[in-house]
Coordinates of C-alpha atoms in Angstrom, one line a residue:
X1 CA 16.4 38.4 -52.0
X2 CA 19.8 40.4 -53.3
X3 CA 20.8 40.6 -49.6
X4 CA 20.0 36.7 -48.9
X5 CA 22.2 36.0 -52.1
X6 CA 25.1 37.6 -51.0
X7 CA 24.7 36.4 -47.8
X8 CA 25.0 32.9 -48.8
X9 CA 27.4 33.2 -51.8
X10 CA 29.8 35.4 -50.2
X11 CA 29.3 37.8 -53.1
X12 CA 28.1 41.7 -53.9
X13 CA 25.0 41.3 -55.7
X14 CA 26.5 42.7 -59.0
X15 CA 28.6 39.4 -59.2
X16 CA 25.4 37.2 -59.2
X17 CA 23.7 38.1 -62.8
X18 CA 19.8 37.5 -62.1
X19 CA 20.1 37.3 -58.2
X20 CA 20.8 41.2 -58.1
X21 CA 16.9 41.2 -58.4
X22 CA 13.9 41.0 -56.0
X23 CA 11.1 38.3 -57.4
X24 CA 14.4 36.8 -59.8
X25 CA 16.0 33.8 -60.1
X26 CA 19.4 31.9 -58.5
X27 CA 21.8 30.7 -60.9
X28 CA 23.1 27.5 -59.4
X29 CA 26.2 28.2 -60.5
X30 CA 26.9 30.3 -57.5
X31 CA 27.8 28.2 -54.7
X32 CA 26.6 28.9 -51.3
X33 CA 27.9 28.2 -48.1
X34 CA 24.8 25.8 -47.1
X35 CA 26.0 23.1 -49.6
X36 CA 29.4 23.5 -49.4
X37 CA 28.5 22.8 -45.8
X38 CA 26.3 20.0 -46.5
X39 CA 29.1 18.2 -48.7
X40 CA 31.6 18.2 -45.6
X41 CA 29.2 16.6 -43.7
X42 CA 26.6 18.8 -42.0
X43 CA 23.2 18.8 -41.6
X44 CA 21.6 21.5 -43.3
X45 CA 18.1 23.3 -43.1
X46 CA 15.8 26.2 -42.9
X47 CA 12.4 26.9 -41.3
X48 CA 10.8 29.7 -43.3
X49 CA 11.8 31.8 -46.3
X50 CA 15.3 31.2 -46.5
X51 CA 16.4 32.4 -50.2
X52 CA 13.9 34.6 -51.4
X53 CA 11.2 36.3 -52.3
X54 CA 12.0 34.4 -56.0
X55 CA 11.9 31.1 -58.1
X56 CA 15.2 29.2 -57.5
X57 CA 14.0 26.4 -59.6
X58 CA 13.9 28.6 -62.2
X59 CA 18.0 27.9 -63.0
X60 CA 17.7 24.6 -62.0
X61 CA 18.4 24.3 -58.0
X62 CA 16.5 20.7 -56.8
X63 CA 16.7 22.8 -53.6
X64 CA 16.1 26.3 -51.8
X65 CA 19.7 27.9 -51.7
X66 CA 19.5 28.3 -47.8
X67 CA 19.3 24.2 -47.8
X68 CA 15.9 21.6 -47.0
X69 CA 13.1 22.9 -45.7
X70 CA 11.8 22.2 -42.3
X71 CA 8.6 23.2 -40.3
X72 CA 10.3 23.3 -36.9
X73 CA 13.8 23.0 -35.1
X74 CA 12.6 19.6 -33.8
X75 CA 12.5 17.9 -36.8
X76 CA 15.2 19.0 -38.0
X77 CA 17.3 17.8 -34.9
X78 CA 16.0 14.6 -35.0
X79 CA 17.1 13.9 -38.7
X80 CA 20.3 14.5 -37.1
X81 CA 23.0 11.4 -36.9
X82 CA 25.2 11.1 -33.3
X83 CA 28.3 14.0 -33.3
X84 CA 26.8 15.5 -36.8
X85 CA 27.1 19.2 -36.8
X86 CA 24.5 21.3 -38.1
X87 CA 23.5 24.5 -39.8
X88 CA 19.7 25.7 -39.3
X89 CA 18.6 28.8 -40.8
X90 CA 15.4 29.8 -38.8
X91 CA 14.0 32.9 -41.2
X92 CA 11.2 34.4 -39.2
X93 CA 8.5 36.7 -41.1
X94 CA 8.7 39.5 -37.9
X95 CA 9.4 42.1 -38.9
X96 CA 7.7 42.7 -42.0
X97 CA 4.6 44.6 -43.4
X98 CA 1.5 44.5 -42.9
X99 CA 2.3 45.1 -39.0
X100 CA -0.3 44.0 -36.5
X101 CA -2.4 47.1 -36.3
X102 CA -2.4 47.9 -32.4
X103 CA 0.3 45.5 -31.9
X104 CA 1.9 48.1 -29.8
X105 CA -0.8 48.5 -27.5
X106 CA -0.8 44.7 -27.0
X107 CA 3.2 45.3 -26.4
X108 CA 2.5 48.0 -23.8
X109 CA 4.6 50.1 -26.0
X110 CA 4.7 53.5 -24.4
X111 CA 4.6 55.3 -28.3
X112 CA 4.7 58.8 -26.5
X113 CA 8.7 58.1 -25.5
X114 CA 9.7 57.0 -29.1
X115 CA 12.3 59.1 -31.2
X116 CA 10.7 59.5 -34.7
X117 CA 13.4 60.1 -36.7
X118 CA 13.5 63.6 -38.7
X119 CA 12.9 62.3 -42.1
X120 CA 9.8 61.0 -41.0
X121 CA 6.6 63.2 -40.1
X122 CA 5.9 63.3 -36.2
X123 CA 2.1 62.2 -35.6
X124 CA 0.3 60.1 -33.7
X125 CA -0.5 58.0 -37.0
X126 CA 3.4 57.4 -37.8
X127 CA 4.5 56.2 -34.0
X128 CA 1.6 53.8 -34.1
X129 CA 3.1 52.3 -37.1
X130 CA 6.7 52.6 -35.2
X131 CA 4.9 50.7 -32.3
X132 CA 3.4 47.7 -34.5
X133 CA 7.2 47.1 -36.2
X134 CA 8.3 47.4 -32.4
X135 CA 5.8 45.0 -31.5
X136 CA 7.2 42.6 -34.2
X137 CA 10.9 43.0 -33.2
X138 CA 9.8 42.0 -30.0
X139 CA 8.1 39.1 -31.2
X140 CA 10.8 38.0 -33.1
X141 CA 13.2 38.3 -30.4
X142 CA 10.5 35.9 -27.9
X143 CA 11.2 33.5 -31.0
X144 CA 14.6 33.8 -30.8
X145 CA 14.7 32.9 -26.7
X146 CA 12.2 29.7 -27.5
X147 CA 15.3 28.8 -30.2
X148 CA 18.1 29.4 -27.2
X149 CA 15.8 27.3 -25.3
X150 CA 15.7 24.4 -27.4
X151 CA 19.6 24.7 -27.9
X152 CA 20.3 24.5 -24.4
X153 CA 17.4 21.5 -23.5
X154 CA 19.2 19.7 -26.6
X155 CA 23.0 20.1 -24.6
X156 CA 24.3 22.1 -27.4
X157 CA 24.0 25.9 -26.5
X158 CA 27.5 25.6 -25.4
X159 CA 28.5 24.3 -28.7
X160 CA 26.8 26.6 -31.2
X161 CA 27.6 29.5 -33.1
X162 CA 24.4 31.6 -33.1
X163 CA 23.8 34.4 -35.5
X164 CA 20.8 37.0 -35.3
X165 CA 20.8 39.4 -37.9
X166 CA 18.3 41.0 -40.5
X167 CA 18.2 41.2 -44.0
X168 CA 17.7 44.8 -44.6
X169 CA 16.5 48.0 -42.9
X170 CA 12.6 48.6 -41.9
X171 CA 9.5 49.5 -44.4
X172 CA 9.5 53.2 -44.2
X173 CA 10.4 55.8 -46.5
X174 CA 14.2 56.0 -46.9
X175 CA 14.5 52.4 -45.2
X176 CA 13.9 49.5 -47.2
X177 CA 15.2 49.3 -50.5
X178 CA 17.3 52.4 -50.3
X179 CA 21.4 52.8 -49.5
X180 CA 20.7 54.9 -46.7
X181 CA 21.8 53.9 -43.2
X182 CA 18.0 52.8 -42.7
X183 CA 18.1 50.9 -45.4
X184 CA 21.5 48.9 -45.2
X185 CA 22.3 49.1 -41.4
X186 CA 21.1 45.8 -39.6
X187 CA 21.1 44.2 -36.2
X188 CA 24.2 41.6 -36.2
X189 CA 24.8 39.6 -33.2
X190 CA 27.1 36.8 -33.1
X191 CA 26.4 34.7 -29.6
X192 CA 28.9 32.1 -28.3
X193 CA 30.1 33.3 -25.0
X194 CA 31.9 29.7 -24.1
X195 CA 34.5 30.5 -27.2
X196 CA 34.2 33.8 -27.7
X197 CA 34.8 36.9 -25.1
X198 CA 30.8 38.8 -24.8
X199 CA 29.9 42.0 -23.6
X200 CA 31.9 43.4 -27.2
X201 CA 30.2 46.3 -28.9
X202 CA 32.4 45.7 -32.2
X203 CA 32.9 49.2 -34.7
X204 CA 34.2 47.3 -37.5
X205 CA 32.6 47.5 -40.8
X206 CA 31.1 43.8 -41.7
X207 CA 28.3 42.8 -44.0
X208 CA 26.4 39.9 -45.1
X209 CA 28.4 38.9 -47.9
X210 CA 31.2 37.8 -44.8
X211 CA 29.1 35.3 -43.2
X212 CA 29.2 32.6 -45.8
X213 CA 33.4 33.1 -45.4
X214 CA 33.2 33.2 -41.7
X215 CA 31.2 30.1 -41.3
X216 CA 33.2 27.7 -44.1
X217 CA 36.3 29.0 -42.2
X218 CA 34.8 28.0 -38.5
X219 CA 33.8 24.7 -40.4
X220 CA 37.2 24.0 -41.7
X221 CA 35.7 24.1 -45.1
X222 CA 38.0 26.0 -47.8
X223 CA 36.9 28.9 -48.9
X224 CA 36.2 29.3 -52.9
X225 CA 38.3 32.0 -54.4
X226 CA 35.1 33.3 -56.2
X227 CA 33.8 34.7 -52.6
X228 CA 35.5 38.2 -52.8
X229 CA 34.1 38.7 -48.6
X230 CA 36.0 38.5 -45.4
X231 CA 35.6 36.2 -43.2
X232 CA 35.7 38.1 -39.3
X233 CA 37.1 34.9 -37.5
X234 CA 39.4 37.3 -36.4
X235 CA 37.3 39.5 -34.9
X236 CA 35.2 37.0 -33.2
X237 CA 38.7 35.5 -31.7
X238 CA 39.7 38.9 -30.6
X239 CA 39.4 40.2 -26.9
X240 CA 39.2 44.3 -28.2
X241 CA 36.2 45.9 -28.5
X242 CA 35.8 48.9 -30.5
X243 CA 37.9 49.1 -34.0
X244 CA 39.2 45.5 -34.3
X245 CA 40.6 45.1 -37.5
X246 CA 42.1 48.6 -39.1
X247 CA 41.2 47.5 -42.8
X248 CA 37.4 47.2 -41.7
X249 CA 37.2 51.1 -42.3
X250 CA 34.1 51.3 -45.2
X251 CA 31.3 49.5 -46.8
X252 CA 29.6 49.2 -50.0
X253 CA 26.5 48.9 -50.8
X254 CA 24.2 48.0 -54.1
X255 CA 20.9 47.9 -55.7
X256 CA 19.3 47.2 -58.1
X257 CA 15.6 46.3 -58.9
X258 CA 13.4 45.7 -56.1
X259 CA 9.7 45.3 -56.6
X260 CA 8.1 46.1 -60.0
X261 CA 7.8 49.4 -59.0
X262 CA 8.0 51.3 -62.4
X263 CA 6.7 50.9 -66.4
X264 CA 8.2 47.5 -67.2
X265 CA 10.0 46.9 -64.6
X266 CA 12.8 49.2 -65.0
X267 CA 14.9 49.1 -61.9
X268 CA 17.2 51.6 -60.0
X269 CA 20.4 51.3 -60.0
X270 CA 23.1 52.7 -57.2
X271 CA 26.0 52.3 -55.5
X272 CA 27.3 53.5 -52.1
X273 CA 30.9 54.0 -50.3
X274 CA 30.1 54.0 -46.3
X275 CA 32.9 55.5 -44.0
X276 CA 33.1 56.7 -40.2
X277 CA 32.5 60.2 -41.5
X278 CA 30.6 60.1 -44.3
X279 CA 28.0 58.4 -47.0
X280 CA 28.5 58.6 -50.9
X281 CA 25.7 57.5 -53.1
X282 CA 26.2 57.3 -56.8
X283 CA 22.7 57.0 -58.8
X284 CA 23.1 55.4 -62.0
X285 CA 19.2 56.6 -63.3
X286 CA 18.7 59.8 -61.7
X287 CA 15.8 60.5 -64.5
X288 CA 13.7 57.5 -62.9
X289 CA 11.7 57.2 -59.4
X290 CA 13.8 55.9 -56.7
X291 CA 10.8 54.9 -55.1
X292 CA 8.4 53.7 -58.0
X293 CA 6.6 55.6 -60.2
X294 CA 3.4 57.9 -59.1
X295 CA 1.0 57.6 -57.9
X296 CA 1.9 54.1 -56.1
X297 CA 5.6 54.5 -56.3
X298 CA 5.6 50.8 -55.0
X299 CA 9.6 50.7 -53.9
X300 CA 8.0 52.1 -50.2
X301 CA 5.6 49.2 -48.7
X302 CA 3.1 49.0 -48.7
X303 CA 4.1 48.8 -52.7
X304 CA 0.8 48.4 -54.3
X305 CA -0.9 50.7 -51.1
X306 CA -2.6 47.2 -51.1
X307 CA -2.6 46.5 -47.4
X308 CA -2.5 49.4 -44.7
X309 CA 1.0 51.6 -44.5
X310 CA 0.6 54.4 -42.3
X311 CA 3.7 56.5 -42.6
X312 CA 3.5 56.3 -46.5
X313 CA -0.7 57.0 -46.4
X314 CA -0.2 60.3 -44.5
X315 CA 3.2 61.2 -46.4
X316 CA 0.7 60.7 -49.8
X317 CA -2.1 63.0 -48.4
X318 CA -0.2 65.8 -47.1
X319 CA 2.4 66.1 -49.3
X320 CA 1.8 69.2 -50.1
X321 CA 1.5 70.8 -46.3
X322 CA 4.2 73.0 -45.1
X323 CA 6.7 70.7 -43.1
X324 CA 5.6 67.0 -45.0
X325 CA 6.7 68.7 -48.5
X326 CA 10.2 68.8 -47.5
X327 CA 9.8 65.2 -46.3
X328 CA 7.8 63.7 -49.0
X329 CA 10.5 65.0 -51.3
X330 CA 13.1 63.1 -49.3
X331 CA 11.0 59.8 -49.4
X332 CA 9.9 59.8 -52.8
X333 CA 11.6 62.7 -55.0
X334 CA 14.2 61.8 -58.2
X335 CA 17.3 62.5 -56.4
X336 CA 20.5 63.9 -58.2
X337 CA 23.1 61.5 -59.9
X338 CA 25.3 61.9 -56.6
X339 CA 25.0 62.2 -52.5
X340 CA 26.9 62.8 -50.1
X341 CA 25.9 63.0 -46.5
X342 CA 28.4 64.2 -43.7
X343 CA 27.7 62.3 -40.7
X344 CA 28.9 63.9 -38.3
X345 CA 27.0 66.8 -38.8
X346 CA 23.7 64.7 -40.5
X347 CA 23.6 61.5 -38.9
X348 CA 20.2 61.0 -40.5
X349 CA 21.5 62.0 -44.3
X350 CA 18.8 65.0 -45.0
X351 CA 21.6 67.2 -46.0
X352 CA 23.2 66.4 -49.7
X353 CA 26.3 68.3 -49.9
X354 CA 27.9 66.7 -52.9
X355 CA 27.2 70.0 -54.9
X356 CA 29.1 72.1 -52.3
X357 CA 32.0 73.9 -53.1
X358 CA 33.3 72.8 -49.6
X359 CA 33.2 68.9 -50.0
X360 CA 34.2 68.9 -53.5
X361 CA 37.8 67.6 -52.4
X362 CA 35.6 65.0 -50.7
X363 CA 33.4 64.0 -52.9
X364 CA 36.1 63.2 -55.1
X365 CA 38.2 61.3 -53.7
X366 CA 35.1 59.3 -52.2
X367 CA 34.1 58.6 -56.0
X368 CA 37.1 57.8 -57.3
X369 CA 37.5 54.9 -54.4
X370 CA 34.3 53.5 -54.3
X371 CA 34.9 53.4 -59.1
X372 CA 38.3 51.7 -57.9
X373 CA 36.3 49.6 -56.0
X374 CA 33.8 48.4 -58.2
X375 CA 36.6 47.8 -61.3
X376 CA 38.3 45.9 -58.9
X377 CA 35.2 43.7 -58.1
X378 CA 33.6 43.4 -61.7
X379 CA 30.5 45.8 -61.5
X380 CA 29.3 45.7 -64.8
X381 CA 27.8 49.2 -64.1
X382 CA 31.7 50.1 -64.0
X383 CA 33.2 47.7 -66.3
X384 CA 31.0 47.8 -69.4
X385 CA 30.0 43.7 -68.6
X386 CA 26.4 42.8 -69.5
X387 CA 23.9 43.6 -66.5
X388 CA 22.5 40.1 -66.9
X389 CA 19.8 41.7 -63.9
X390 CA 18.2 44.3 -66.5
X391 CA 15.0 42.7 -68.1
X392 CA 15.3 39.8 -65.8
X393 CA 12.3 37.5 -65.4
X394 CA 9.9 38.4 -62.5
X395 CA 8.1 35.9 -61.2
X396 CA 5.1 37.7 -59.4
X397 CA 3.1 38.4 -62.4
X398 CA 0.5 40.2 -60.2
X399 CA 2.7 42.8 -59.1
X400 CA 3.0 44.2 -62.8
X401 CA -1.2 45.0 -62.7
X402 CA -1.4 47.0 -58.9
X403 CA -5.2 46.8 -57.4
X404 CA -4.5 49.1 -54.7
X405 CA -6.9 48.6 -51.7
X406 CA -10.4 50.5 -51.1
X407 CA -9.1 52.5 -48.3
X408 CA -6.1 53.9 -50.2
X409 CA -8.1 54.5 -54.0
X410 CA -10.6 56.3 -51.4
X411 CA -8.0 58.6 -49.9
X412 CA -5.7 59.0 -52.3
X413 CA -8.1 59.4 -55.2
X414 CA -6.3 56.5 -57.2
X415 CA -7.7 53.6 -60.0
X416 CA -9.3 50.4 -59.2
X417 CA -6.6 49.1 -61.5
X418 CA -2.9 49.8 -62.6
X419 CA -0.8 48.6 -65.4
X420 CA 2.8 48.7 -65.2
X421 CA 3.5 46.7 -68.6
X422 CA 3.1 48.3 -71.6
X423 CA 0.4 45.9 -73.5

């Protein structure tokens, strides 16, 4: 939902009060780029989640941020008038837990060639659960080809901008809900070869928060000063591949609460400076559980073990074996008030050197930017402001009482019942 709200305000999430949270709310004071859209004359829609998981009535929207909802491409085209541009938002559930158990069988998914990546145990039970979200992918991308269909039946692949992305990284331990590179990198690919040169693998640095300036500037529609993004219309219009634009040289990256994962829904808060080279993570609570308190710790899906999650079942019942320690640790440990991962040498960021002797020149100069940074943009976790996301409503009441399933109270020993409120 944070990412979503960037996406379409063109904003970091500390910038839009409530809408920092998972399960929150959307002040409709933010604009987004779907109305401002739909004001200069386009029709606007979305098939599927759009804004969300949260109650954007809740601040008094008559709509869902990402614009009306539709059922199906085809109904939305038809509402459309003669030479009316659109916007459609198709949000597909794929990937997402639970996975299709055995989907990767059904994939002919050959799990024997897959790279598990080190911060992840190596068994037969975690590159099943690779398989199934690879089984997903691949059905989301056989919805994406039925969409290019449609496009090009309707005479307007030619003349559309498409845009296949996710919203965050996949449901493991590390991924999801963490500033991690498996947590914040994402597919992006921007498809429209009759205007724009293909066959581009592009380095620059670009997030979310750019699309809504990117789109209001292909529209012709002014960009509102409050978006502090970039729109990468230059990029896109550019025949280089590689490093396009010099200034594209970091990202940052937030977060804040996620699902009610800890006593009264106390969230994490962090911050991140991305580079070429390396990966600085400032944690704001270092006393709390990045991933949700034991024994649940429901910031890794499955969050309330209520529905199978194979990687995180066999990381909870062997984390004390020699070799799954080390790894449980990384997945689920209280991590120090600062990271910093050299990626060159740690592509997968198991290695926290911000304590090093060596790096300390580093480390500095990275934390001193990315505080720059963050005065510059109005963090309130930097400027003092009130973090209007702390003690935030959220609206999935059952999350705050976890009945975990009967397989995982079986295995893991846990309660019928959990109560994360104090009563």
């Amino acid at each position: 939902a944070p990412a979503r709200a960037s996406m379409l305000t063109g904003q970091d999430i500390w910038r839009l009060e409530e809408a920092a949270n998972l399960w929150g709310d959307f002040p409709a004071k933010f604009k987004v780029f779907t109305q401002l859209l739909e004001e200069s004359g386009y029709l606007v829609g979305h098939e599927g989640k759009g804004w969300g998981p949260g109650d954007w009535e809740a601040s008094g929207r008559t709509e869902n941020p990402a614009g009306n909802k539709f059922y199906s491409f085809e109904e939305f085209y038809n509402e459309k008038e003669r030479g009316q541009p659109f916007f459609y938002w198709f949000s597909s559930r794929d990937p997402h837990r639970p996975f299709k158990t055995g989907g990767w069988e059904k994939g002919n998914i050959d799990i024997d060639k897959m790279e598990v990546p080190p911060y992840l145990p190596d068994t037969e039970d975690v590159r099943k659960d690779m398989g199934d979200y690879y089984a997903e992918i691949e059905s989301f991308d056989r919805d994406v080809a039925s969409y290019l269909q449609l496009l090009k039946e309707m005479g307007q692949l030619d003349n559309t901008l498409v845009l296949i992305c996710s919203d965050n990284g996949w449901q493991m331990p590390r991924g999801l809900a963490n500033l991690y590179d498996f947590g914040t990198r994402l597919p992006f690919v921007v498809y429209m070869p009759e205007r724009y040169k293909g066959g581009r693998v592009i380095e620059d640095f670009v997030s979310l928060n750019d699309v809504a300036p990117t789109f209001l500037e292909l529209a012709g529609v002014e960009v509102p000063e409050e978006m502090n993004a970039r729109s990468f219309v230059n990029i896109l219009e550019s025949e280089k591949q590689g490093q396009v634009d010099d200034t594209r040289n970091f990202m940052v990256t937030a977060r804040e609460r996620h699902a009610w994962a800890r006593k009264n829904g106390v969230g994490y808060g962090a911050r991140s400076y991305r580079t070429k080279d390396y990966l600085y993570i400032r944690n704001y609570n270092p006393d709390y559980w990045p991933a949700g308190d034991p024994p649940l710790f429901g910031d890794v899906d499955a969050h309330m073990l209520q529905y199978p999650s194979p990687t995180k079942m066999y990381l909870l019942k062997n984390r004390e074996q020699e070799g799954v320690k080390e790894l449980f640790e990384l997945g689920f440990g209280k991590r120090p008030a600062e990271e910093l991962y050299d990626l060159n040498k740690d592509p997968y960021q198991m290695n926290n050197v911000a304590y090093s002797e060596e790096y300390k020149a580093v480390k500095e100069e990275l934390a001193t930017t990315l505080t720059n940074y963050l005065i510059e943009q109005e963090d309130p976790r930097e400027t003092g402001a009130p973090m209007k996301w702390i003690n935030a409503p959220y609206y999935a009441e059952k999350d705050k009482y976890p009945e975990p399933s009967q397989e995982s109270i079986q295995e893991l020993g846990l309660e019928e019942e959990y109560s994360l409120v104090d009563e």
